[in-house]
Short mmCIF file of C-alpha atoms in Angstrom, two decimals:
data_model
loop_
_atom_site.label_atom_id
_atom_site.label_comp_id
_atom_site.label_asym_id
_atom_site.label_seq_id
_atom_site.Cartn_x
_atom_site.Cartn_y
_atom_site.Cartn_z
CA ARG A 18 -11.24 -5.83 10.03
CA GLN A 19 -12.97 -7.23 6.96
CA GLN A 20 -13.98 -3.72 5.85
CA VAL A 21 -10.41 -2.39 6.05
CA ILE A 22 -8.79 -5.46 4.46
CA SER A 23 -11.32 -5.36 1.63
CA ALA A 24 -10.67 -1.65 1.05
CA LEU A 25 -6.90 -2.15 1.10
CA PHE A 26 -7.11 -4.92 -1.50
CA ASP A 27 -9.19 -2.53 -3.61
CA VAL A 28 -6.42 0.09 -3.45
CA ILE A 29 -3.67 -2.46 -4.09
CA GLY A 30 -5.53 -3.94 -7.03
CA THR A 31 -6.34 -0.57 -8.52
CA ASP A 32 -2.96 1.06 -7.97
CA GLY A 33 -0.48 -1.16 -6.14
CA LEU A 34 0.01 -3.86 -8.79
CA LEU A 35 0.74 -1.55 -11.71
CA ARG A 36 4.40 -2.53 -11.74
CA PRO A 37 3.98 -6.26 -12.41
CA ALA A 38 0.93 -5.63 -14.62
CA MET A 39 2.88 -3.31 -16.92
CA HIS A 40 6.03 -5.41 -16.78
CA TYR A 41 4.37 -8.68 -17.75
CA ARG A 42 2.36 -7.01 -20.50
CA TRP A 43 5.04 -4.95 -22.28
CA ASN A 44 8.35 -6.67 -21.55
CA PHE A 45 7.46 -10.01 -23.19
CA PRO A 46 6.58 -8.98 -26.75
CA ASP A 47 7.35 -12.36 -28.34
CA ASP A 48 4.44 -13.83 -26.37
CA ASN A 49 2.11 -10.88 -25.92
CA LEU A 50 2.41 -8.48 -28.83
CA ALA A 51 -0.11 -9.98 -31.26
CA PHE A 52 -2.72 -10.40 -28.52
CA VAL A 53 -2.24 -6.90 -27.13
CA ARG A 54 -2.22 -5.31 -30.57
CA TYR A 55 -5.51 -7.02 -31.45
CA HIS A 56 -7.22 -5.42 -28.48
CA PHE A 57 -5.66 -1.99 -28.99
CA LEU A 58 -6.71 -2.08 -32.65
CA HIS A 59 -10.28 -3.03 -31.84
CA SER A 60 -10.59 -0.29 -29.25
CA GLN A 61 -10.23 2.20 -32.14
CA ARG A 62 -13.02 3.36 -34.39
CA ASP A 63 -12.94 2.08 -37.97
CA VAL A 64 -11.37 5.16 -39.53
CA PRO A 65 -8.54 5.50 -42.11
CA GLU A 66 -5.99 6.35 -39.40
CA ARG A 67 -6.93 3.37 -37.24
CA GLU A 68 -3.61 1.56 -37.69
CA GLU A 69 -1.63 4.74 -37.03
CA LYS A 70 -3.60 5.49 -33.86
CA THR A 71 -3.11 1.93 -32.65
CA GLU A 72 0.66 2.16 -33.05
CA ALA A 73 0.73 5.57 -31.35
CA MET A 74 -1.22 4.25 -28.35
CA MET A 75 0.93 1.16 -28.06
CA ASN A 76 4.19 3.10 -28.38
CA ARG A 77 3.06 5.39 -25.59
CA MET A 78 2.12 2.52 -23.31
CA ARG A 79 5.33 0.56 -23.98
CA HIS A 80 7.06 2.97 -21.59
CA ALA A 81 4.54 2.32 -18.82
CA ALA A 82 6.60 -0.39 -17.13
CA MET A 83 9.58 1.95 -16.80
CA ILE A 84 7.38 4.85 -15.63
CA PHE A 85 6.08 2.66 -12.84
CA GLY A 86 9.56 1.56 -11.83
CA VAL A 87 10.54 -1.51 -13.85
CA THR A 88 14.12 -1.29 -15.13
CA GLU A 89 16.77 -3.86 -15.96
CA GLN A 90 18.06 -3.47 -12.39
CA SER A 91 14.67 -3.68 -10.62
CA GLN A 92 13.15 -6.40 -12.80
CA PRO A 93 14.41 -9.35 -10.69
CA VAL A 94 12.86 -7.84 -7.54
CA VAL A 95 9.58 -7.06 -9.33
CA GLU A 96 9.32 -10.63 -10.63
CA ALA A 97 10.34 -12.24 -7.33
CA LEU A 98 7.73 -10.28 -5.39
CA TYR A 99 5.01 -11.08 -7.91
CA LEU A 100 5.76 -14.80 -8.00
CA GLU A 101 5.83 -14.99 -4.19
CA TYR A 102 2.55 -13.09 -4.03
CA LEU A 103 1.05 -15.43 -6.64
CA GLU A 104 2.11 -18.49 -4.64
CA ALA A 105 0.70 -17.11 -1.37
CA LEU A 106 -2.56 -16.05 -3.03
CA ASN A 107 -2.85 -19.52 -4.57
CA ILE A 108 -2.69 -21.09 -1.11
CA HIS A 109 -5.44 -18.76 0.08
CA PHE A 110 -7.74 -19.57 -2.84
CA GLU A 111 -7.22 -23.28 -2.25
CA HIS A 112 -9.07 -22.74 1.06
CA HIS A 113 -11.53 -19.96 0.20
CA PRO A 114 -13.22 -19.12 -3.12
CA TYR A 115 -12.95 -15.36 -2.46
CA LEU A 116 -10.83 -13.11 -0.27
CA LEU A 117 -13.18 -13.07 2.71
CA GLY A 118 -15.28 -16.17 2.33
CA TRP A 119 -18.06 -17.34 0.06
CA ARG A 120 -18.93 -14.14 -1.79
CA PRO A 121 -16.77 -11.43 -3.39
CA CYS A 122 -16.04 -8.26 -1.44
CA ILE A 123 -14.99 -4.88 -2.85
CA GLY A 124 -11.38 -6.03 -2.51
CA ASP A 125 -12.00 -8.96 -4.87
CA PHE A 126 -13.27 -6.58 -7.55
CA GLY A 127 -10.37 -4.17 -7.10
CA LEU A 128 -7.85 -7.00 -7.22
CA LEU A 129 -9.47 -8.41 -10.35
CA ALA A 130 -8.58 -5.32 -12.38
CA PRO A 131 -4.89 -6.21 -12.89
CA MET A 132 -5.26 -9.93 -12.20
CA TYR A 133 -7.70 -10.28 -15.11
CA GLY A 134 -7.12 -7.26 -17.34
CA HIS A 135 -3.36 -7.83 -17.66
CA LEU A 136 -2.00 -10.71 -15.64
CA GLY A 137 -4.83 -13.16 -16.34
CA ARG A 138 -5.37 -12.48 -20.05
CA ASP A 139 -2.10 -11.50 -21.70
CA PRO A 140 -0.52 -14.74 -22.93
CA TYR A 141 2.76 -14.73 -20.97
CA PRO A 142 1.45 -13.87 -17.48
CA ALA A 143 -1.78 -15.86 -18.02
CA ARG A 144 0.28 -18.98 -18.76
CA LEU A 145 2.42 -18.22 -15.71
CA MET A 146 -0.70 -17.99 -13.56
CA GLN A 147 -2.19 -21.20 -14.97
CA GLN A 148 1.01 -23.14 -14.42
CA ARG A 149 2.07 -21.77 -11.03
CA ALA A 150 -1.18 -20.68 -9.39
CA PRO A 151 -4.17 -22.61 -10.77
CA ALA A 152 -6.37 -21.65 -7.82
CA VAL A 153 -5.74 -17.98 -8.58
CA TYR A 154 -6.62 -18.55 -12.21
CA ARG A 155 -9.83 -20.27 -11.12
CA TRP A 156 -10.64 -17.22 -8.97
CA VAL A 157 -10.18 -15.03 -12.07
CA GLU A 158 -12.63 -17.26 -13.93
CA ARG A 159 -14.99 -17.28 -10.95
CA MET A 160 -14.99 -13.48 -10.71
CA ASN A 161 -16.12 -13.29 -14.33
CA ARG A 162 -19.20 -15.42 -13.69
CA GLU A 163 -22.48 -14.31 -12.19
CA ASP A 164 -22.82 -17.46 -10.08
CA GLN A 165 -20.50 -18.58 -7.28
CA ASP A 166 -18.71 -21.12 -9.52
CA ALA A 167 -16.90 -22.91 -6.71
CA PRO A 168 -17.47 -26.63 -7.34
CA GLU A 169 -14.08 -27.47 -5.85
CA SER A 170 -15.26 -26.11 -2.47
CA PHE A 171 -17.19 -28.55 -0.28
CA ASN A 172 -19.95 -27.41 2.08
CA ALA A 173 -20.10 -24.04 0.34
CA GLY A 174 -21.56 -21.11 2.23
CA SER A 175 -23.07 -17.92 0.86
CA GLY A 176 -21.68 -14.96 2.78
CA PHE A 177 -18.54 -13.50 4.29
CA LEU A 178 -16.77 -15.33 7.10
CA ALA A 179 -18.52 -14.96 10.47
CA ASN A 180 -17.36 -12.84 13.40
CA ASP A 181 -15.37 -10.41 11.26
CA GLU A 182 -12.81 -13.15 10.61
CA VAL A 183 -9.92 -12.48 8.25
CA PRO A 184 -8.42 -15.78 7.04
CA GLU A 185 -4.93 -16.60 8.26
CA THR A 186 -4.06 -17.45 4.66
CA LEU A 187 -4.38 -13.76 3.73
CA ILE A 188 -1.66 -12.67 6.17
CA PRO A 189 1.27 -13.95 4.01
CA VAL A 190 -0.34 -12.36 0.93
CA MET A 191 -0.55 -8.97 2.63
CA LYS A 192 3.00 -9.25 3.99
CA ILE A 193 4.40 -9.74 0.49
CA LEU A 194 2.31 -6.91 -0.96
CA ALA A 195 3.39 -4.63 1.91
CA GLU A 196 7.06 -4.98 0.99
CA ASP A 197 6.40 -2.98 -2.16
CA PHE A 198 3.23 -1.03 -1.37
CA VAL A 199 4.31 0.54 1.93
CA PRO A 200 7.68 2.06 0.94
CA GLU A 201 6.24 3.39 -2.33
CA THR A 202 3.26 4.92 -0.51
CA LEU A 203 5.45 6.64 2.09
CA ALA A 204 7.90 7.93 -0.53
CA ALA A 205 5.08 9.22 -2.73
CA ALA A 206 3.40 10.98 0.22
CA ASP A 207 6.68 12.71 1.08
CA PHE A 208 7.26 13.79 -2.54
CA ILE A 209 3.68 15.07 -2.94
CA ASP A 210 3.93 17.10 0.28
CA ARG A 211 7.11 18.75 -0.96
CA TRP A 212 5.49 19.39 -4.35
CA LEU A 213 2.43 20.96 -2.68
CA ALA A 214 4.56 23.21 -0.47
CA GLU A 215 6.45 24.41 -3.54
CA ARG A 216 3.55 24.82 -5.98
CA GLN A 217 0.59 25.54 -3.66
CA PRO A 218 -2.10 24.72 -6.25
CA ASP A 219 -5.46 26.47 -5.92
CA PRO A 220 -8.43 24.50 -4.58
CA GLY A 221 -10.11 22.77 -7.50
CA ALA A 222 -6.91 22.55 -9.54
CA VAL A 223 -6.47 19.20 -11.30
CA ALA A 224 -4.26 16.86 -9.27
CA VAL A 225 -3.51 14.36 -12.03
CA GLY A 226 -2.86 14.58 -15.72
CA ARG A 227 -2.02 12.22 -18.50
CA LEU A 228 0.51 9.46 -17.86
CA ALA A 229 3.46 11.61 -18.96
CA GLU A 230 2.29 14.62 -16.92
CA ALA A 231 2.50 13.21 -13.42
CA LEU A 232 3.85 15.36 -10.59
CA GLY A 233 7.26 13.67 -10.61
CA THR A 234 9.03 10.59 -9.34
CA ALA A 235 9.85 9.23 -5.91
CA ASP A 236 12.63 6.83 -4.92
CA PHE A 237 12.10 3.98 -2.47
CA ILE A 238 13.92 0.76 -1.57
CA VAL A 239 12.49 -2.75 -1.94
CA ARG A 240 14.68 -5.66 -0.84
CA GLY A 241 17.79 -3.55 -1.19
CA GLU A 242 16.93 -2.32 -4.70
CA THR A 243 16.17 1.36 -5.32
CA ILE A 244 13.04 1.81 -7.44
CA THR A 245 12.01 5.10 -9.03
CA ALA A 246 8.34 5.45 -9.90
CA GLN A 247 5.74 8.11 -10.59
CA ALA A 248 4.30 9.70 -7.45
CA GLN A 249 0.58 9.73 -8.15
CA PRO A 250 -2.01 11.49 -5.94
CA HIS A 251 -4.52 8.90 -7.18
CA ARG A 252 -3.22 6.36 -4.65
CA PHE A 253 -4.07 8.73 -1.82
CA TYR A 254 -7.51 9.46 -3.22
CA LEU A 255 -8.11 5.71 -3.03
CA LEU A 256 -6.66 5.50 0.49
CA GLN A 257 -8.81 8.34 1.87
CA PRO A 258 -11.94 6.19 2.40
CA VAL A 259 -9.85 3.53 4.16
CA GLN A 260 -8.33 6.11 6.49
CA GLU A 261 -11.70 7.76 7.13
CA ALA A 262 -13.42 4.46 7.89
CA PHE A 263 -10.67 3.60 10.37
CA SER A 264 -10.85 7.00 12.07
CA MET A 265 -14.61 6.60 12.64
CA MET A 266 -14.27 3.23 14.39
CA SER A 267 -14.43 2.81 18.14
CA ASP A 268 -11.17 2.53 20.06
CA GLU A 269 -11.81 -1.20 20.51
CA LYS A 270 -12.29 -1.78 16.79
CA GLN A 271 -9.27 0.38 15.93
CA THR A 272 -7.14 -1.74 18.25
CA LYS A 273 -8.25 -4.95 16.50
CA VAL A 274 -7.70 -3.49 13.02
CA ARG A 275 -4.30 -2.05 13.91
CA ALA A 276 -3.16 -5.40 15.36
CA LEU A 277 -4.15 -7.15 12.13
CA LEU A 278 -2.42 -4.61 9.90
CA GLU A 279 0.71 -4.65 12.04
CA ALA A 280 0.80 -8.44 11.67
CA CYS A 281 0.69 -7.88 7.89
CA GLY A 282 3.28 -5.09 7.97
CA ILE A 283 0.86 -2.77 6.20
CA GLU A 284 -0.32 -0.44 9.00
CA ARG A 285 1.61 2.69 7.95
CA PRO A 286 -0.61 3.62 4.96
CA LEU A 287 -3.34 4.33 7.53
CA THR A 288 -1.42 7.46 8.49
CA ALA A 289 0.24 8.29 5.14
CA VAL A 290 -1.84 11.39 4.51
CA PRO A 291 -0.56 14.20 2.27
CA SER A 292 -1.15 17.72 3.56
CA ARG A 293 -3.92 18.28 0.99
CA ARG A 294 -6.89 16.03 0.26
CA THR A 295 -8.20 15.31 -3.21
CA ALA A 296 -11.80 15.11 -4.43
CA ARG A 297 -13.44 14.22 -7.75
CA SER A 298 -14.67 16.74 -10.29
CA ASP A 299 -15.53 15.96 -13.93
CA ASN A 300 -13.97 12.49 -13.57
CA LEU A 301 -10.62 13.89 -12.40
CA GLU A 302 -8.99 14.22 -9.00
CA VAL A 303 -8.69 17.85 -7.88
CA TRP A 304 -7.02 19.44 -4.86
CA GLU A 305 -9.30 20.52 -2.06
#
């Protein structure tokens, strides 16, 4: 159970929180623009066209929120889900310094990507996190230290929780994440299968391109709101190890894992498998 939950948080952190990450970065320019521009500028080499390249990169990324499904109509749902998730995650981190106990698991590192890189550093969402979820902000700080950094936890341990325990405080977090992650995953799998049947790419053909060259978009419904977002094979590349690990478990272990995921409402991605697998070649996903 810990292995699967950790792997799912890795997928959600890497791919499932793109919508709020892009929304809170690009749709609050009065708060964020100077900070974001500083970092885009200093990611460029010191060449005469540095300013021009910075503006070009930023202009391209300004559309990211919309590409991942944030519009004027969907924005209230995106924000409501994120704030509820933040509140539930804050309750969890008030009881445990990491997702599964006293040391970070793979899921902590996957989750850190958006929770630090965008939502914990950009001024507007960082302030939101500090004000509304201080325990989450402390986890972000903790994950950027090489020591445990959990002085607020008494009787600190050193490992994961015993007996394959998954904290009850993670169940509400997963339920909220599932509301968005599950319908998008199922819609994307359906779209990709139709795309594969139509295009029939050769084995070894690149499965992903640049942001503007994705396969297409899929529609799905979250809390009554239709969201349209890019259907990316990358999500399923990330899910493959989770699905494979589950398939190799004994029937008894599968029963325990399935019961946990059903309680979280997030069991269906275990079987959301497009008709073609992807592999890695030259740092890109390719069709097998």
